[in-house]
mmCIF file of C-alpha atoms and ligand atoms in Angstrom:
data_model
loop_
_atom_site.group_PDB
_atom_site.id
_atom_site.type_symbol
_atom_site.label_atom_id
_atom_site.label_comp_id
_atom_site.label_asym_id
_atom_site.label_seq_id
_atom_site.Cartn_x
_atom_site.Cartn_y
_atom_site.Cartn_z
ATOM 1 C CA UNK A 1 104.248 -111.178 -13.377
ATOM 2 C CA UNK A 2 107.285 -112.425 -11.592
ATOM 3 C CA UNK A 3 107.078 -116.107 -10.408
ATOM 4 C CA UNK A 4 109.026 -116.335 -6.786
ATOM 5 C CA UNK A 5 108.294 -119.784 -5.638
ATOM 6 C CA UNK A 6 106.254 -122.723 -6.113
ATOM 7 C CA UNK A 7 105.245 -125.549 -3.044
ATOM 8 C CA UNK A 8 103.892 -128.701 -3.577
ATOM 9 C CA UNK A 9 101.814 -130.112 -1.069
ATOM 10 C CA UNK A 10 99.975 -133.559 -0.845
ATOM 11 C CA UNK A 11 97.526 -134.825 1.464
ATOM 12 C CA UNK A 12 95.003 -137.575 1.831
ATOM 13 C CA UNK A 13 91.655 -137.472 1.742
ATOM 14 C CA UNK A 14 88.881 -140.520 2.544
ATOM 15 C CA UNK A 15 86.439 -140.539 0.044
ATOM 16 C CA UNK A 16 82.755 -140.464 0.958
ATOM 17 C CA UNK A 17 82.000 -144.185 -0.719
ATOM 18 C CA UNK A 18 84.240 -145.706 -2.576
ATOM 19 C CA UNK A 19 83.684 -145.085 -6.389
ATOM 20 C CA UNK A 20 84.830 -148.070 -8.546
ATOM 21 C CA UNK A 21 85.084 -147.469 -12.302
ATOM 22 C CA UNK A 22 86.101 -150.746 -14.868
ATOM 23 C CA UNK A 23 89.480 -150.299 -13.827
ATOM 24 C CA UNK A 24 89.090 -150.501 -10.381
ATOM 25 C CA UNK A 25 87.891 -149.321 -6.535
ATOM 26 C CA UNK A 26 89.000 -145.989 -4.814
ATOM 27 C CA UNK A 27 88.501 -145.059 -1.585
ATOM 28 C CA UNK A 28 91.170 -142.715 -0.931
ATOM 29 C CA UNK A 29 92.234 -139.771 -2.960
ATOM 30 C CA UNK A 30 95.666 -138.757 -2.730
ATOM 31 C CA UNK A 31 95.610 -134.649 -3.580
ATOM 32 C CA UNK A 32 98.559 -132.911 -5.255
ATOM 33 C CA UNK A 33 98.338 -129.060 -4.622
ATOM 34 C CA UNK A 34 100.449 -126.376 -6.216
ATOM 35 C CA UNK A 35 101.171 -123.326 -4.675
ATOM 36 C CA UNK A 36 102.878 -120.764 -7.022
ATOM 37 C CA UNK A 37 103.731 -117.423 -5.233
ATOM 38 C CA UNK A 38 103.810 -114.466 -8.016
ATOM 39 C CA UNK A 39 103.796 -110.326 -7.537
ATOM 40 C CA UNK A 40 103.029 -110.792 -3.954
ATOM 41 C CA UNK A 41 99.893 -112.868 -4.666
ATOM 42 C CA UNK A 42 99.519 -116.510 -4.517
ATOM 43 C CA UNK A 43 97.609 -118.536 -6.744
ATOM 44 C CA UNK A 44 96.431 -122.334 -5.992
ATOM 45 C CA UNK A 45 95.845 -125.275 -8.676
ATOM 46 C CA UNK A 46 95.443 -129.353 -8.361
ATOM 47 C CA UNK A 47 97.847 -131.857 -9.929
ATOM 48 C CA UNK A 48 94.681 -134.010 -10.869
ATOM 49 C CA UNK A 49 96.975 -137.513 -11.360
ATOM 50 C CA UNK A 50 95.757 -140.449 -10.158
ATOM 51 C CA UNK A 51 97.564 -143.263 -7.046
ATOM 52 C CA UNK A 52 97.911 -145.238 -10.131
ATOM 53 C CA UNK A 53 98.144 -145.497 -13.980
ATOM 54 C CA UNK A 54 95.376 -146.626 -14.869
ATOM 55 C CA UNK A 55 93.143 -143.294 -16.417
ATOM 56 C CA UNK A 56 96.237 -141.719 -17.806
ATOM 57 C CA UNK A 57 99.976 -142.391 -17.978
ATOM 58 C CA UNK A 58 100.502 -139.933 -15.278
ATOM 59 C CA UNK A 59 100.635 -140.770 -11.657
ATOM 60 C CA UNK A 60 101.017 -138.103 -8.475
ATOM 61 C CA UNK A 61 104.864 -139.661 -8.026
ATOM 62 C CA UNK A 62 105.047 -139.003 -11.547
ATOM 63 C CA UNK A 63 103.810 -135.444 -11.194
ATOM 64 C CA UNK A 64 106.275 -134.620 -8.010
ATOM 65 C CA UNK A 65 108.991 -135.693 -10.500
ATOM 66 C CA UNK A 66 108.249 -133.889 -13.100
ATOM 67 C CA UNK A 67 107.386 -130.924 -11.320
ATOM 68 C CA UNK A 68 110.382 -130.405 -9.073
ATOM 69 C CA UNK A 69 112.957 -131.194 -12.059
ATOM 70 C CA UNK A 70 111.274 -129.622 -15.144
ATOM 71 C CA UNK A 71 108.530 -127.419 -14.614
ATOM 72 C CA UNK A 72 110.188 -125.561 -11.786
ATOM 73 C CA UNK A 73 113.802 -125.015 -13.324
ATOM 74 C CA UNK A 74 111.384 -123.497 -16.484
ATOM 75 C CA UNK A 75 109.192 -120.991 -14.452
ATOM 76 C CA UNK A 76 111.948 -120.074 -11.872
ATOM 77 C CA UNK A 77 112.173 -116.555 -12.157
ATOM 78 C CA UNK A 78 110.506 -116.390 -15.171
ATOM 79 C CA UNK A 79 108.752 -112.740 -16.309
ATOM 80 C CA UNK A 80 105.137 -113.147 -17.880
ATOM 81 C CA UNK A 81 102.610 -110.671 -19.049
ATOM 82 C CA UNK A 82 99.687 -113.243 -18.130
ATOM 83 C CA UNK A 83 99.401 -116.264 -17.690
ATOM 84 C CA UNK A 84 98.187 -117.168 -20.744
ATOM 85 C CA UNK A 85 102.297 -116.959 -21.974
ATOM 86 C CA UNK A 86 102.968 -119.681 -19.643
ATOM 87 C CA UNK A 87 101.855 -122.969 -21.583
ATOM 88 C CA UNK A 88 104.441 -122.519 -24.536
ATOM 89 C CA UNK A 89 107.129 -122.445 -21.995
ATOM 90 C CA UNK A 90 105.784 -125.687 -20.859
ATOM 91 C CA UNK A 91 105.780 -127.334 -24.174
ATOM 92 C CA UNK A 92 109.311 -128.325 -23.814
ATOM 93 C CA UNK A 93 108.201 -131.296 -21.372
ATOM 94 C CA UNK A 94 106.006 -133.720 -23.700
ATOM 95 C CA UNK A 95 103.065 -134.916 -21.995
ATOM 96 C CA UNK A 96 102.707 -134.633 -18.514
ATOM 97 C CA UNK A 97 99.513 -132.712 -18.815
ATOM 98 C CA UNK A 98 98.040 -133.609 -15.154
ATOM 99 C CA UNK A 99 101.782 -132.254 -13.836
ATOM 100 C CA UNK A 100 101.850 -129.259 -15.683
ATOM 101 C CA UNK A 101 98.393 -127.919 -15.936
ATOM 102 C CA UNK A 102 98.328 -128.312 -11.838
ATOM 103 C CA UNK A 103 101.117 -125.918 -11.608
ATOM 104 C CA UNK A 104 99.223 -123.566 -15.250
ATOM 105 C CA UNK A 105 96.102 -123.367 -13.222
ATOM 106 C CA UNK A 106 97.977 -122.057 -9.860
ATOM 107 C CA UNK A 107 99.221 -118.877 -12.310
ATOM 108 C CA UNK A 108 95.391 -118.339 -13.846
ATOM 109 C CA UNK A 109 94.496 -118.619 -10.222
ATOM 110 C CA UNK A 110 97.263 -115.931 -9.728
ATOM 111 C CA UNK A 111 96.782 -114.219 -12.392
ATOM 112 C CA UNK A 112 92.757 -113.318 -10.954
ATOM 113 C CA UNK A 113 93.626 -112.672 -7.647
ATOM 114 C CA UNK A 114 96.111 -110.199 -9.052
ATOM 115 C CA UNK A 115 93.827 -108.466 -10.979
ATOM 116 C CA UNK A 116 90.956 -108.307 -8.503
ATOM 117 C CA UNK A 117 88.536 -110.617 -10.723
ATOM 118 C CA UNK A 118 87.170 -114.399 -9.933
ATOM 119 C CA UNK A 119 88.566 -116.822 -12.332
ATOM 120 C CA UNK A 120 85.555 -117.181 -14.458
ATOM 121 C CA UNK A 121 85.432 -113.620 -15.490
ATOM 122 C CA UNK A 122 89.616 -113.992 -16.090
ATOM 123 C CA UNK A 123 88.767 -117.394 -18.343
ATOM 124 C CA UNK A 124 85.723 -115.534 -20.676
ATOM 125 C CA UNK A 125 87.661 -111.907 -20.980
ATOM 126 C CA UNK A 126 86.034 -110.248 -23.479
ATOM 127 C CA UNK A 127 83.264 -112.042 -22.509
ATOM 128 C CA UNK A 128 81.320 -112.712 -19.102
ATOM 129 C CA UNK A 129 80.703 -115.749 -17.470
ATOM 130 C CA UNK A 130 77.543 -117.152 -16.785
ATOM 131 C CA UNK A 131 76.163 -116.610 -13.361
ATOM 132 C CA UNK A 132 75.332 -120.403 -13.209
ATOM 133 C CA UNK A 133 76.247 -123.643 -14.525
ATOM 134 C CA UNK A 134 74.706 -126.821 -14.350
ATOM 135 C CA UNK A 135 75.718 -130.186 -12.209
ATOM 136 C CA UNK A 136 75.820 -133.927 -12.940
ATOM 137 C CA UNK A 137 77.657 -136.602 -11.158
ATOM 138 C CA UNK A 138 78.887 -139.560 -11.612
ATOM 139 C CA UNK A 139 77.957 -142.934 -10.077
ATOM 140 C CA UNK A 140 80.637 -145.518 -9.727
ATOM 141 C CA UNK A 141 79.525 -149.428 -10.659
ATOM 142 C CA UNK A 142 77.399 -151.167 -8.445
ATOM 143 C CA UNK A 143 76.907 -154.809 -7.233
ATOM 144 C CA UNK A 144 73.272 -154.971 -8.654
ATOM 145 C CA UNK A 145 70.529 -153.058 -10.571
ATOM 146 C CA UNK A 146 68.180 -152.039 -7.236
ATOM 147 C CA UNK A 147 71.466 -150.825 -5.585
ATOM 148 C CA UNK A 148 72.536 -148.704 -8.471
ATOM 149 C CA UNK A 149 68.701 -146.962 -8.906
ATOM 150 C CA UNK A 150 69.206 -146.561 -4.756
ATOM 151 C CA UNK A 151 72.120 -144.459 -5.905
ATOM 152 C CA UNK A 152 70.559 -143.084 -8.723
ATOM 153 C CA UNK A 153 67.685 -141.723 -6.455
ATOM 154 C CA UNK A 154 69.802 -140.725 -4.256
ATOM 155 C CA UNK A 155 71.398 -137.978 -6.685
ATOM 156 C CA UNK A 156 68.370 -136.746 -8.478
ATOM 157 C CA UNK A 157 67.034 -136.111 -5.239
ATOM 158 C CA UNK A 158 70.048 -133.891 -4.696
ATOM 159 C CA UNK A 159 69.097 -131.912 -7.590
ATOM 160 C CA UNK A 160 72.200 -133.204 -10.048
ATOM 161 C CA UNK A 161 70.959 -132.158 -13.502
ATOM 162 C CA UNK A 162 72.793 -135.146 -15.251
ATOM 163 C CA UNK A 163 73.688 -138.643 -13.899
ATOM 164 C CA UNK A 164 76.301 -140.185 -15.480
ATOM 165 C CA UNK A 165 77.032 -144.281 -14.422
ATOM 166 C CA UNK A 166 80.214 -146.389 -14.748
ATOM 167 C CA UNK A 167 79.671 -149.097 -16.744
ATOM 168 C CA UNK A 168 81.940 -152.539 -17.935
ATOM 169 C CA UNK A 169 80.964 -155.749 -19.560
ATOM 170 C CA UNK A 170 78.291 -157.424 -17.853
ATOM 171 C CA UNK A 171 77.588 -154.551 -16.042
ATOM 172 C CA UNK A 172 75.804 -152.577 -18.549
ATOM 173 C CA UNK A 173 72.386 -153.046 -20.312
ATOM 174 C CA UNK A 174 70.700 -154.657 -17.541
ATOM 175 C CA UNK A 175 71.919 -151.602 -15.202
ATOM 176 C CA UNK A 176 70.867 -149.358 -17.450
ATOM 177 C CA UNK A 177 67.198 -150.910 -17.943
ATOM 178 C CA UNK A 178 66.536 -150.849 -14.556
ATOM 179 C CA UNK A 179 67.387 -146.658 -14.899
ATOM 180 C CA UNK A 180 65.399 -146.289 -17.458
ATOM 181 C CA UNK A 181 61.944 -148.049 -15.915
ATOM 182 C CA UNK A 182 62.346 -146.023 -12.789
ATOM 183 C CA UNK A 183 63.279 -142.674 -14.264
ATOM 184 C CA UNK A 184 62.404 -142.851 -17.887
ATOM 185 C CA UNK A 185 63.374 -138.870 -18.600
ATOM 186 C CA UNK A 186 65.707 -138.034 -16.477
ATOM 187 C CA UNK A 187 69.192 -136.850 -18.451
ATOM 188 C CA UNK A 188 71.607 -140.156 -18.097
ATOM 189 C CA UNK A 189 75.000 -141.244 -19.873
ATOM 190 C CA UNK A 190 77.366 -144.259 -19.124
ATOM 191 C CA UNK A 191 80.782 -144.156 -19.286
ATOM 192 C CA UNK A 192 82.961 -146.895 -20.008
ATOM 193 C CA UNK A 193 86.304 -146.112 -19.534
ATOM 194 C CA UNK A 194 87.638 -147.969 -22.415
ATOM 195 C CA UNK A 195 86.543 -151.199 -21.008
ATOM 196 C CA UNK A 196 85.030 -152.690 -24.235
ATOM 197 C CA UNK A 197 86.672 -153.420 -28.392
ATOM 198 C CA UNK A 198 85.709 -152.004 -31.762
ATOM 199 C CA UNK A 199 83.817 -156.541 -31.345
ATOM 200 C CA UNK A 200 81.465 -155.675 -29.456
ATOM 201 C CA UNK A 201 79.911 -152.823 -31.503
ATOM 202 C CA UNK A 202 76.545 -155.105 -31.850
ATOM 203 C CA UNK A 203 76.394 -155.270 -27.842
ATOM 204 C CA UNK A 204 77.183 -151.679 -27.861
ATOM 205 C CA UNK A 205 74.352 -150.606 -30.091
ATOM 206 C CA UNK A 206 71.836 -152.302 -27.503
ATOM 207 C CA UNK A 207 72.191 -149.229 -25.687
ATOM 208 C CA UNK A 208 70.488 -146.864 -27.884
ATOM 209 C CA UNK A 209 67.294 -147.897 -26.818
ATOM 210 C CA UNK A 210 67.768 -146.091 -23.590
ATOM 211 C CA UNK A 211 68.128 -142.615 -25.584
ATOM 212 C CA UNK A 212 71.952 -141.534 -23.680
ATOM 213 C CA UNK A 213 73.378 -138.456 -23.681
ATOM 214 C CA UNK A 214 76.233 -139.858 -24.967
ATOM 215 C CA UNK A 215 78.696 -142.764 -24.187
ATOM 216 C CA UNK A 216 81.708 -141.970 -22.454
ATOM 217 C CA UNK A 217 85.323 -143.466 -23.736
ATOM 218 C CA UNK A 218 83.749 -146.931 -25.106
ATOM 219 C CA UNK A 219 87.164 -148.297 -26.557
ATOM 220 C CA UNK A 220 90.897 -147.750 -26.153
ATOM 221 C CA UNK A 221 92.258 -144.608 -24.002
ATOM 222 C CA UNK A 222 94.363 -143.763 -27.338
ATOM 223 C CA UNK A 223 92.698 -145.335 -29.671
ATOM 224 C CA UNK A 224 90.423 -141.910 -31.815
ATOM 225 C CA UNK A 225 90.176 -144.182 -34.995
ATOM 226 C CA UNK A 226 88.393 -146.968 -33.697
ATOM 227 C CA UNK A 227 85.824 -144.670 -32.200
ATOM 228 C CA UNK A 228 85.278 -143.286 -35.473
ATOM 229 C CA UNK A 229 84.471 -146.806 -37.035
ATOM 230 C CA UNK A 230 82.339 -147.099 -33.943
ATOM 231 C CA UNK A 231 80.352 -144.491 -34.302
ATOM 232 C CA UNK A 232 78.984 -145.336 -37.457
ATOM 233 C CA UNK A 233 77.726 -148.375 -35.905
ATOM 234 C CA UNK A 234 75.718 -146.791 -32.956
ATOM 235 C CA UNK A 235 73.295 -143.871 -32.689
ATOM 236 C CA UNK A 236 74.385 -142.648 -29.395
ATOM 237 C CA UNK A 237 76.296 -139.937 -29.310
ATOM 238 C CA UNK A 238 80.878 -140.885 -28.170
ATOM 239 C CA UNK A 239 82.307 -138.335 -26.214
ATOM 240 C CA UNK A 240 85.882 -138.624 -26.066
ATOM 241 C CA UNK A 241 87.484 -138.394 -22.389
ATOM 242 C CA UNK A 242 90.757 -139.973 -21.820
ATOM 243 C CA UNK A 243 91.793 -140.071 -26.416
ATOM 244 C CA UNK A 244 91.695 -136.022 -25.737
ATOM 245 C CA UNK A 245 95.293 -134.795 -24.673
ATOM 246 C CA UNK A 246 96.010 -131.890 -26.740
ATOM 247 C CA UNK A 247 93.768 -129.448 -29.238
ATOM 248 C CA UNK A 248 95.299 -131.968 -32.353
ATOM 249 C CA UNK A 249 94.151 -134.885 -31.352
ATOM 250 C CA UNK A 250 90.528 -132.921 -30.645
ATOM 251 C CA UNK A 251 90.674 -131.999 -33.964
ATOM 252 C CA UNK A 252 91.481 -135.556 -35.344
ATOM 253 C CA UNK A 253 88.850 -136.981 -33.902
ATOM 254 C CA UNK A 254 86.316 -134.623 -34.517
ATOM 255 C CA UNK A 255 86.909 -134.457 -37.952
ATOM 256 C CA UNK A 256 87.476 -138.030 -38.643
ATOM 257 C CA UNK A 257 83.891 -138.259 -36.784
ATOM 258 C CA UNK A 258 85.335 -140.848 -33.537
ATOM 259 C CA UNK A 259 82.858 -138.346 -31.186
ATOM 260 C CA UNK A 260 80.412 -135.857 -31.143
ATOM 261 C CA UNK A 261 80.693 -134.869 -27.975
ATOM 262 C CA UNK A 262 84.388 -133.533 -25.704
ATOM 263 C CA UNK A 263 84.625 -134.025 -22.167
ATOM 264 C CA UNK A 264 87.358 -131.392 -21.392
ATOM 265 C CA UNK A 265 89.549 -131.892 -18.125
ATOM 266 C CA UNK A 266 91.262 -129.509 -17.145
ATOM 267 C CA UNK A 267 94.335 -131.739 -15.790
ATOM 268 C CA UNK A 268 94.018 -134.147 -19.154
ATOM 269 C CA UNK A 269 94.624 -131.170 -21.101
ATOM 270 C CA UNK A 270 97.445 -129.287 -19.304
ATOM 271 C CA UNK A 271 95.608 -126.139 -17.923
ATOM 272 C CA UNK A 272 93.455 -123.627 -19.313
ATOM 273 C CA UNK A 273 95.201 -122.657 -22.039
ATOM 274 C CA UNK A 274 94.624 -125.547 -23.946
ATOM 275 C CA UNK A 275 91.200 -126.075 -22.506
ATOM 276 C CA UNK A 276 90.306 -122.480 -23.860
ATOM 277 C CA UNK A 277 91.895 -123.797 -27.421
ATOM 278 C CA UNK A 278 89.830 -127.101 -27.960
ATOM 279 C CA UNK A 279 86.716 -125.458 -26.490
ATOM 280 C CA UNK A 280 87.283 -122.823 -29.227
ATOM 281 C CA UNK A 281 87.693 -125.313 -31.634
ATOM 282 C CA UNK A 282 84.615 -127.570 -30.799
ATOM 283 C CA UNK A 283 82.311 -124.575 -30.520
ATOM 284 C CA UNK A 284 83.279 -123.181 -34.095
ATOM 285 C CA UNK A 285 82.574 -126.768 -35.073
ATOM 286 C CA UNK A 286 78.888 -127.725 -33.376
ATOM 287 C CA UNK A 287 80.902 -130.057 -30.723
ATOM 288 C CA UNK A 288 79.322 -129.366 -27.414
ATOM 289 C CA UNK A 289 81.608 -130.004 -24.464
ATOM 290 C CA UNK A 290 81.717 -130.550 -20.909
ATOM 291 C CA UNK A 291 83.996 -130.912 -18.160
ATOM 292 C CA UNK A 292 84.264 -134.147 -15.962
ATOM 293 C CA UNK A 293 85.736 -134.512 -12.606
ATOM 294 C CA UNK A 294 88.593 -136.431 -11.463
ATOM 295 C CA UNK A 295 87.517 -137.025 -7.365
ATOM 296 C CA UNK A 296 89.443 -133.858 -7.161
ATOM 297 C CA UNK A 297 89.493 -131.866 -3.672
ATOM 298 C CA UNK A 298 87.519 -128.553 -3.836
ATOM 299 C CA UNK A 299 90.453 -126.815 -5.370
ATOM 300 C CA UNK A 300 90.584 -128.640 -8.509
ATOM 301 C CA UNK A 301 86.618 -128.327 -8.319
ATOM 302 C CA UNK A 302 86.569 -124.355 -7.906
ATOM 303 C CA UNK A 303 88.815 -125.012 -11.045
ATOM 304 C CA UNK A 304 86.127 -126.830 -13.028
ATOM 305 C CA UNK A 305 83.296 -124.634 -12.128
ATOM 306 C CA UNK A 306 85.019 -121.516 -13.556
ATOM 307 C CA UNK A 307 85.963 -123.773 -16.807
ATOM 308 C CA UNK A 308 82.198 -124.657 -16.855
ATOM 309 C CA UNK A 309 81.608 -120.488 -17.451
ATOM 310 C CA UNK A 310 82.661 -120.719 -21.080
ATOM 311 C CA UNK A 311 80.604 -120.915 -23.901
ATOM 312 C CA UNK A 312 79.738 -124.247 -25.581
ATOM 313 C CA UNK A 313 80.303 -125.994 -21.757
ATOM 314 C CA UNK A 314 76.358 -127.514 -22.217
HETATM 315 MG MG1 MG B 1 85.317 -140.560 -18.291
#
């Protein structure tokens, strides 16, 4: 494959409610999409960066920078057999993995369309992907208990198969009682978003009574080896979100024990390549994984599902 040209676009979209995590409200979403033109096909991916940094060091400003003055001078013109050979190119810009992967996931996209397959079958060649995956969501923090199991109902009533809620300090335990009374089995995880220390591991370890799936990014975005130390402490299951980067720093904390469970983001990651790596690497090592969402539009979320096809996405 030849790539010809690559557009940016951004637009705006309202969200439905606003979703506030422990770093703050969103009600707008503004959506970086990459258009890479390749063969005569065209292939379309999402630049998953946030207004603000605040998940990750990225930002979409950040993104059109990096974008229009390193990514594009590498992949101008550039001849690949798939596009699988385009994230070692990409290497040569450190970080920027919401920047690059937008523009990686346009070529997969490419790459399918090219080839006359979806991008599930494309992502689990030799294999084939599952017909179906299953759906949680995520519920952003609420003013009180009754309006978050309002939500809550809301949701499973929908049919999500998981419900994952934002928590913070002060927002937690009590939240998550009131959960557990009304729907004692359903399948529920919190996620913190590094709003609490490696202190309050005693306050932490209240929330095994309510049998999580896991806990989602307790302590520091970048901190692996305080999770470890953590996780001795508790019985529910860390899953690392925003510590995850690259397939090394999976393996770091995986083996130093900091999580038992991988969220894998597509964007957080840089693009499929690397998502294909550490979900290798987590599989071969009993680490089931999923993939969270980042508010994306339904671009980026076409983009999830077909991640969601591989094995060891349970
Ligand atoms: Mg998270």
């Amino acid at each position: 494959m030849k790539i010809e040209r690559l557009t940016l676009r951004e637009l705006r979209m309202k969200l439905v409610a606003p979703f506030e995590t422990s770093f703050g409200v969103s009600d707008e979403r503004r959506i970086l999409l990459a258009e890479v033109a390749a063969d005569g096909v065209t292939g379309w991916g999402e630049v998953v960066a946030g207004t603000n940094p605040y998940y990750s060091p990225e930002t979409v400003d950040t993104a059109w920078h990096i974008i229009r003055d390193f990514v594009w001078p590498v992949l101008k013109g550039a001849q690949f057999a798939a596009a699988a050979d385009i994230e070692p190119l990409l290497r040569r810009v450190r970080g920027h993995n919401m920047a690059k992967g937008g523009v990686e996931a346009a070529l997969w996209d490419a790459e399918a369309r090219q080839k006359g397959v979806s991008l599930a079958a494309l992502l689990n060649q030799p294999g084939q992907p599952r017909a179906e995956i299953a759906t949680g969501v995520s519920i952003g923090i609420k003013e009180s208990p009754a309006k978050l199991v309002e939500a809550v109902e809301r949701e499973v009533a929908a049919g999500y198969q998981r419900i994952k809620v934002k928590i913070k300090p002060g927002k937690d335990v009590m939240m998550l009682a009131a959960i557990r009374e009304r729907f004692p089995k359903i399948r529920l995880m919190a996620d913190a978003n590094s709003a609490y220390t490696l202190d309050d591991a005693a306050h932490l370890r209240e929330l095994d009574r309510f049998y999580l799936m896991m806990i989602e990014q307790p302590l520091g975005w970048d901190d692996i080896f305080s999770h470890a130390k953590l996780q001795k402490q508790i019985q529910t299951d860390i899953c690392l979100d925003e510590c995850i980067f690259t397939e090394e720093q999976a393996r770091a904390a995986v083996e130093i024990g900091a999580c038992r469970i991988i969220n894998i983001k597509l964007g957080r990651v840089g693009g499929f390549s690397v998502a294909r790596r550490i979900q290798t690497f987590c599989q071969q090592n009993n680490v089931p994984v999923w993939c969270g969402g980042m508010l994306e539009s339904g671009i980026g979320r076409a983009h999830n599902i077909a991640l969601s096809t591989l094995p060891n996405f349970v």
